[in-house]
Coordinates of C-alpha atoms and ligand atoms in Angstrom, one line a residue:
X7 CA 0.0 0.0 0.0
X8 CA 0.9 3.8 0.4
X9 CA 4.4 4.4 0.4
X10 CA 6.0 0.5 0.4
X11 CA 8.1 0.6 -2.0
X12 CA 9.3 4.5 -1.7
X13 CA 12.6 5.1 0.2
X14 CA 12.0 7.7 2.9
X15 CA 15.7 9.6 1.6
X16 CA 14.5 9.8 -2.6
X17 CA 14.7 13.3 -3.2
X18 CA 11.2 12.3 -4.7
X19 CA 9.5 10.9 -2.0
X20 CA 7.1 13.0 -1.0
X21 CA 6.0 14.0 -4.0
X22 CA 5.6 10.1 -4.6
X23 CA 3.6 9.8 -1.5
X24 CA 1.0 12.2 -2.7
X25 CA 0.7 10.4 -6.2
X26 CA 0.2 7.3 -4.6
X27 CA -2.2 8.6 -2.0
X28 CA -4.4 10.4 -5.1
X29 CA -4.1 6.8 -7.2
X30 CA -5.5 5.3 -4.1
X31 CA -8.1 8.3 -3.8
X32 CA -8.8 7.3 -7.6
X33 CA -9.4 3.6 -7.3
X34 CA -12.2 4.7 -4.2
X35 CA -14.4 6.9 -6.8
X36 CA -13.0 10.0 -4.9
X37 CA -10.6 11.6 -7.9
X38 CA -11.5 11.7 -11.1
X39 CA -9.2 10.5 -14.0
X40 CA -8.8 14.0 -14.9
X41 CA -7.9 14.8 -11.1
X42 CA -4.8 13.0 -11.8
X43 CA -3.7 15.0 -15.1
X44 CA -4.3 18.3 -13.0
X45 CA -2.1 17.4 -10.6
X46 CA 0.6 17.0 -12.7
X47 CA 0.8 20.0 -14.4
X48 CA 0.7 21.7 -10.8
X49 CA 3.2 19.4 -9.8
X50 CA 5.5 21.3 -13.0
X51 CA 5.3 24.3 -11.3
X52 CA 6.1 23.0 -7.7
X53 CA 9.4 21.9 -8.8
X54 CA 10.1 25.7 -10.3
X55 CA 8.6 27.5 -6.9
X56 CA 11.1 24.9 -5.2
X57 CA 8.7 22.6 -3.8
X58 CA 8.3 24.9 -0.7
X59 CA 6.3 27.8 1.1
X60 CA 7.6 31.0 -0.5
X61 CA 7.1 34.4 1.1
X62 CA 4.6 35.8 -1.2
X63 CA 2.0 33.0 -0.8
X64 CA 2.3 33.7 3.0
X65 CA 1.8 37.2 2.4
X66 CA -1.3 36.3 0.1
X67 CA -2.4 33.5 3.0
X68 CA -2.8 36.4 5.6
X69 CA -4.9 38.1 3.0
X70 CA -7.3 35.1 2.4
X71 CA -7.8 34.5 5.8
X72 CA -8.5 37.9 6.6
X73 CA -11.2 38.2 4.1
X74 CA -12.6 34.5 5.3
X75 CA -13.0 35.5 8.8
X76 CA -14.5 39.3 7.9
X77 CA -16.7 37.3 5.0
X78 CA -20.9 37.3 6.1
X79 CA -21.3 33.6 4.1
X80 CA -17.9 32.1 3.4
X81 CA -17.7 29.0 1.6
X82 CA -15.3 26.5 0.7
X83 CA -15.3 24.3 -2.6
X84 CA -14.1 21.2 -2.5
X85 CA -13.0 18.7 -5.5
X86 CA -12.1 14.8 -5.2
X87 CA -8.3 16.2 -5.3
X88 CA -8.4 18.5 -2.9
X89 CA -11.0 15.5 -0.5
X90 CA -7.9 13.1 -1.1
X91 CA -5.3 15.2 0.1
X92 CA -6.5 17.5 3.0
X93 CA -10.1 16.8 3.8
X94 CA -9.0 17.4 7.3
X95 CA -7.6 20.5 7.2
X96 CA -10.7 21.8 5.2
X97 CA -12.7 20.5 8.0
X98 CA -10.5 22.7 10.4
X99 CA -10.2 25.8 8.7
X100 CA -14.2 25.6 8.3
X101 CA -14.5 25.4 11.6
X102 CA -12.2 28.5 12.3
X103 CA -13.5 30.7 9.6
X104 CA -17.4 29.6 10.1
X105 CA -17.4 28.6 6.6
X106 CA -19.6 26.1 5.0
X107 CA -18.3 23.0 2.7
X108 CA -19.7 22.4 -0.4
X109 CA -18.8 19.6 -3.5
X110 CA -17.8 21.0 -6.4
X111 CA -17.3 18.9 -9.3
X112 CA -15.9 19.7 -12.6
X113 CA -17.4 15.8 -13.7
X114 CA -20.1 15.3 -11.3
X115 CA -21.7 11.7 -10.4
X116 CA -23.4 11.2 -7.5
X117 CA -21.2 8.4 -6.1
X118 CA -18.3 10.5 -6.5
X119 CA -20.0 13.7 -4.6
X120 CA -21.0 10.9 -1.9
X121 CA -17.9 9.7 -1.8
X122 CA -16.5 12.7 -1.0
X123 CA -19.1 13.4 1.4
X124 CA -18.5 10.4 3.3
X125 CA -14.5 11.3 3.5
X126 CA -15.2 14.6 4.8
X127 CA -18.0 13.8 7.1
X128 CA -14.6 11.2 8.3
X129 CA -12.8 14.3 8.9
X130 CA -15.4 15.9 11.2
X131 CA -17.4 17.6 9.2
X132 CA -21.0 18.4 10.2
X133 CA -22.6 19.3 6.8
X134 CA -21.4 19.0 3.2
X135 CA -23.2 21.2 1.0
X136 CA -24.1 20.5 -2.6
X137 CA -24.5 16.5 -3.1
X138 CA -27.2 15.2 -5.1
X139 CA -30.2 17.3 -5.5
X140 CA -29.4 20.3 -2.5
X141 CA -26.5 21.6 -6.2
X142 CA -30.1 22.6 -7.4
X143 CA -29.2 26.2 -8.2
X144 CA -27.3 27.4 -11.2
X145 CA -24.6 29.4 -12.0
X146 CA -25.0 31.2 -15.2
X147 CA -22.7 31.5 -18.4
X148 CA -21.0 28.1 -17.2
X149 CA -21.7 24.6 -19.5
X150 CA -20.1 22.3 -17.3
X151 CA -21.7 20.2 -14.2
X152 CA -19.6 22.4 -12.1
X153 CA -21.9 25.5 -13.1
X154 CA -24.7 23.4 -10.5
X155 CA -24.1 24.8 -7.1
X156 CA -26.3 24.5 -3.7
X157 CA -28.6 27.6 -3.1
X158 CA -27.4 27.4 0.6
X159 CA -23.6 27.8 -0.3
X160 CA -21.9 29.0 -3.2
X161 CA -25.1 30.7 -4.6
X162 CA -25.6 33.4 -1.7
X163 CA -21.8 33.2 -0.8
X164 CA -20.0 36.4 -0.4
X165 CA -16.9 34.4 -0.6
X166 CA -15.8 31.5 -1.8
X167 CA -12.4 29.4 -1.1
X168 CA -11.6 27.5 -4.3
X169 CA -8.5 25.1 -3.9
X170 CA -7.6 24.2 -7.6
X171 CA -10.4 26.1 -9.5
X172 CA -11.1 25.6 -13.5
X173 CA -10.8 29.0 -14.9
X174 CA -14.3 29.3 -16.4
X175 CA -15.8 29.0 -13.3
X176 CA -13.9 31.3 -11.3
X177 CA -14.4 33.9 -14.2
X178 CA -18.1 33.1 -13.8
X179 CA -18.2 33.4 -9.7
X180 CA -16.1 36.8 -10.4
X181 CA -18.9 38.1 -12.7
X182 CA -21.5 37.0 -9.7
X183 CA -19.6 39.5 -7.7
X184 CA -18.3 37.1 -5.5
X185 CA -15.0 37.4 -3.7
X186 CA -12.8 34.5 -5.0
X187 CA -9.9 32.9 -3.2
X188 CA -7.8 30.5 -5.3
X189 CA -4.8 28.0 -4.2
X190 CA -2.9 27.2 -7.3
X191 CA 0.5 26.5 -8.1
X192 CA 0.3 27.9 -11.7
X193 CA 0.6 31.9 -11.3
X194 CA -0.5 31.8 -14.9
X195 CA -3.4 30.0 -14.9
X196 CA -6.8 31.7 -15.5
X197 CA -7.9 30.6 -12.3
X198 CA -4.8 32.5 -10.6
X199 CA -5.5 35.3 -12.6
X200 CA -9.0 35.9 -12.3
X201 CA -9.2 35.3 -8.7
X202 CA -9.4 38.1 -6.3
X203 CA -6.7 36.3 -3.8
X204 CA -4.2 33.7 -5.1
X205 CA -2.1 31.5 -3.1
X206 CA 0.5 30.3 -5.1
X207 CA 1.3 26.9 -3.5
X208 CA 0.4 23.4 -3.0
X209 CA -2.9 22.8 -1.5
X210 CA -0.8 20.0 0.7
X211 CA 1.3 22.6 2.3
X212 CA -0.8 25.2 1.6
X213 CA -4.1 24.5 3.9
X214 CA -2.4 23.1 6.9
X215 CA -0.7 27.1 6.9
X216 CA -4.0 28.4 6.2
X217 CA -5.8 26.7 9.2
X218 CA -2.1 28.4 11.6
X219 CA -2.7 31.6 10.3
X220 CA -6.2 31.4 10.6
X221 CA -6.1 30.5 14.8
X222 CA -3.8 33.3 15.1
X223 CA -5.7 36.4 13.3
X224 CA -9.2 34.8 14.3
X225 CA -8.8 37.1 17.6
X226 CA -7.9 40.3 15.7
X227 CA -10.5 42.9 15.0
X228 CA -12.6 44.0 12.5
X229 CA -9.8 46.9 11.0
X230 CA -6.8 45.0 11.4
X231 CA -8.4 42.3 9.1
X232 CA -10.0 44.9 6.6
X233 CA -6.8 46.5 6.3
X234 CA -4.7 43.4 5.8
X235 CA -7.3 42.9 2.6
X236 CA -7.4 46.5 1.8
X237 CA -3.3 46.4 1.3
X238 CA -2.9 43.4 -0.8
X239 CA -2.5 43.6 -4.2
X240 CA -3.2 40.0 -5.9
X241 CA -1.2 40.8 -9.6
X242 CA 1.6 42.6 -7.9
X243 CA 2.0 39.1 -5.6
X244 CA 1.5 36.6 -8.8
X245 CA 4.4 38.6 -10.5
X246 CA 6.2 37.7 -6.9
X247 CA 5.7 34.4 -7.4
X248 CA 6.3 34.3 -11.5
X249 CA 9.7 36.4 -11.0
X250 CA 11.0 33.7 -8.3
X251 CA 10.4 30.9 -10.6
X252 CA 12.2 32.6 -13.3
X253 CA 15.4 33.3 -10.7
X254 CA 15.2 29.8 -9.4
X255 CA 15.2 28.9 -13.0
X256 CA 18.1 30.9 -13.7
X257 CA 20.2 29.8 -10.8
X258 CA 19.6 26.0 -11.7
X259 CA 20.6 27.5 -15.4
X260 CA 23.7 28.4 -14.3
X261 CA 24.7 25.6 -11.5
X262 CA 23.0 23.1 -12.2
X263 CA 20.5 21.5 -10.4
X264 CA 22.3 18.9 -8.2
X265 CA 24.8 20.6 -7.0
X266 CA 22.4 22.9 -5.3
X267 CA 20.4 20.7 -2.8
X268 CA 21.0 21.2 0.0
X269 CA 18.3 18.4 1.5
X270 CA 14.8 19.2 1.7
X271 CA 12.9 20.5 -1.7
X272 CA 14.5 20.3 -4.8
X273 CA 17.0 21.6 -4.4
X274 CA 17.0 25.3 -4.8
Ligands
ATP330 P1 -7.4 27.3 -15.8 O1 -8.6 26.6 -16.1 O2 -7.5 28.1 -14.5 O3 -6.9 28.2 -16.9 P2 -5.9 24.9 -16.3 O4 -7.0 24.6 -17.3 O5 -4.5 25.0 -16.7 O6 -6.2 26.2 -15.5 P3 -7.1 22.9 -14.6 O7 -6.9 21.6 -15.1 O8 -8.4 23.6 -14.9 O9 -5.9 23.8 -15.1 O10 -6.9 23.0 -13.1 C1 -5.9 22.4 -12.4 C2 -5.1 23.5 -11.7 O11 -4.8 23.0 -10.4 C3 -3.7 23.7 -12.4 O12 -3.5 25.1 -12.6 C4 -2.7 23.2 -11.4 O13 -1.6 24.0 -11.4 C5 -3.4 23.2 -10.1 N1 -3.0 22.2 -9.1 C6 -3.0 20.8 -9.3 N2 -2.6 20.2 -8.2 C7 -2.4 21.1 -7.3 C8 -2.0 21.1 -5.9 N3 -1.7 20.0 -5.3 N4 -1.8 22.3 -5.3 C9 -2.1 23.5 -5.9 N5 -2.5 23.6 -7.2 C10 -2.6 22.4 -7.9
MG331 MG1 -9.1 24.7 -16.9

């Protein structure tokens, strides 16, 4: 099973881990097929932010956090991806935030959605919005399943938390005047650039951070928060993020990718 046959010291292995933990997710009904392409091509862009936490998705952390906890009805979408690798941590930050959960599902079926359910519920979740008939609501301009959403959540939210978010949709929740936050490690993605906050990072180190940050700003007023919002500046932070791939990409250019690691990431 999970993790067998990978060596704790490949400079792979966590990385590894997660692919093996989303091929398990897979086989259950929780991930879709497609799930497992996404993840690769966010995986490409882990390995040029240096598979780590950088300073600007901190910075844009505080910021989505601050706008959760001053939201009136956050919500958070989740996706068989994002169920398989940090249902608990969604669970948690829910809790802190007072957000609801909803299923979101760019391919919906309904054992999928209950599947999901069932691995959230697992994780302590009291109520999962938008299984089955309660996504009876729709959003408009979208073709896709994903446009069906539950009149109690995303519909009337004023905010809404979207780890890895198709681009359509969060152009269409944007045109709903809703407040978008999106965790994606592609700073170039439509997603990342639509979205009114983008954290620029992997949902697996991402959330746990997110759920930290959010126990220690919940006891912070109403001002502080609104002007941690009120100073960020989402395209001025992707270019952050954008202009440290591109250095890391030049140092490798120049050294060489091995000789750089120094344990831990990959190397730079
Ligand atoms: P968009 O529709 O926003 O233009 P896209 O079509 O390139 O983006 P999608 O397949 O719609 O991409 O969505 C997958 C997105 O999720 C990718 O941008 C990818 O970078 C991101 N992603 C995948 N796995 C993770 C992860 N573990 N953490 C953060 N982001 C991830
Ligand atoms: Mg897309």
């Amino acid at each position: 099973m999970a993790g067998m046959k990978i060596p704790p010291e490949h400079p792979r292995a966590k990385s590894l881990l997660i692919r093996e933990r989303l091929v398990e997710y897979y086989n259950q009904g929780v991930v879709a097929a497609s799930g497992l392409i996404a993840h690769g091509r966010g995986e490409t862009f882990d390995y040029l932010l240096g598979e780590t936490t950088t300073k600007p998705a901190l910075k844009s952390m505080e910021s989505a956090v601050a706008m959760l906890l001053t939201a009136e009805k956050p919500v958070i979408s989740v996706n068989g991806n994002t169920a398989a690798l940090v249902a608990q941590d969604i669970v948690r930050l829910a809790r802190v935030v007072g957000a609801g959960i909803e299923v979101n599902l760019f391919y919906r079926s309904l054992n999928r959605e209950l599947a999901i359910k069932k691995l959230l519920e697992k994780a302590g979740a009291a109520e999962v919005l938008g299984v089955g008939e309660n996504a009876s609501a729709r959003i408009p301009e979208l073709n896709s399943e994903r446009r069906r959403v539950d009149p109690r959540g995303i519909l009337i939210a004023d905010v809404v938390l979207v780890p890895l978010e198709d681009g359509d949709r969060t152009e269409a929740l944007i045109k709903m005047k809703k407040k978008v936050i999106a965790i994606d490690l592609n700073p170039l993605s439509r997603t990342a650039q639509a979205a009114t906050i983008t954290v620029v990072d992997n949902i697996v180190r991402a959330t746990p951070k997110i759920v930290e940050i959010a126990r220690k700003l919940e006891k912070q007023n109403r001002e502080k928060l609104d002007k941690i919002v009120m100073n960020f500046d989402n395209q001025r932070n992707l270019a952050s993020s954008i202009m440290l791939m591109k250095s890391n990409l030049s140092t490798i250019g120049e050294k060489g990718l091995y000789p750089a690691r120094e344990g831990g990431g990959n190397g730079f």
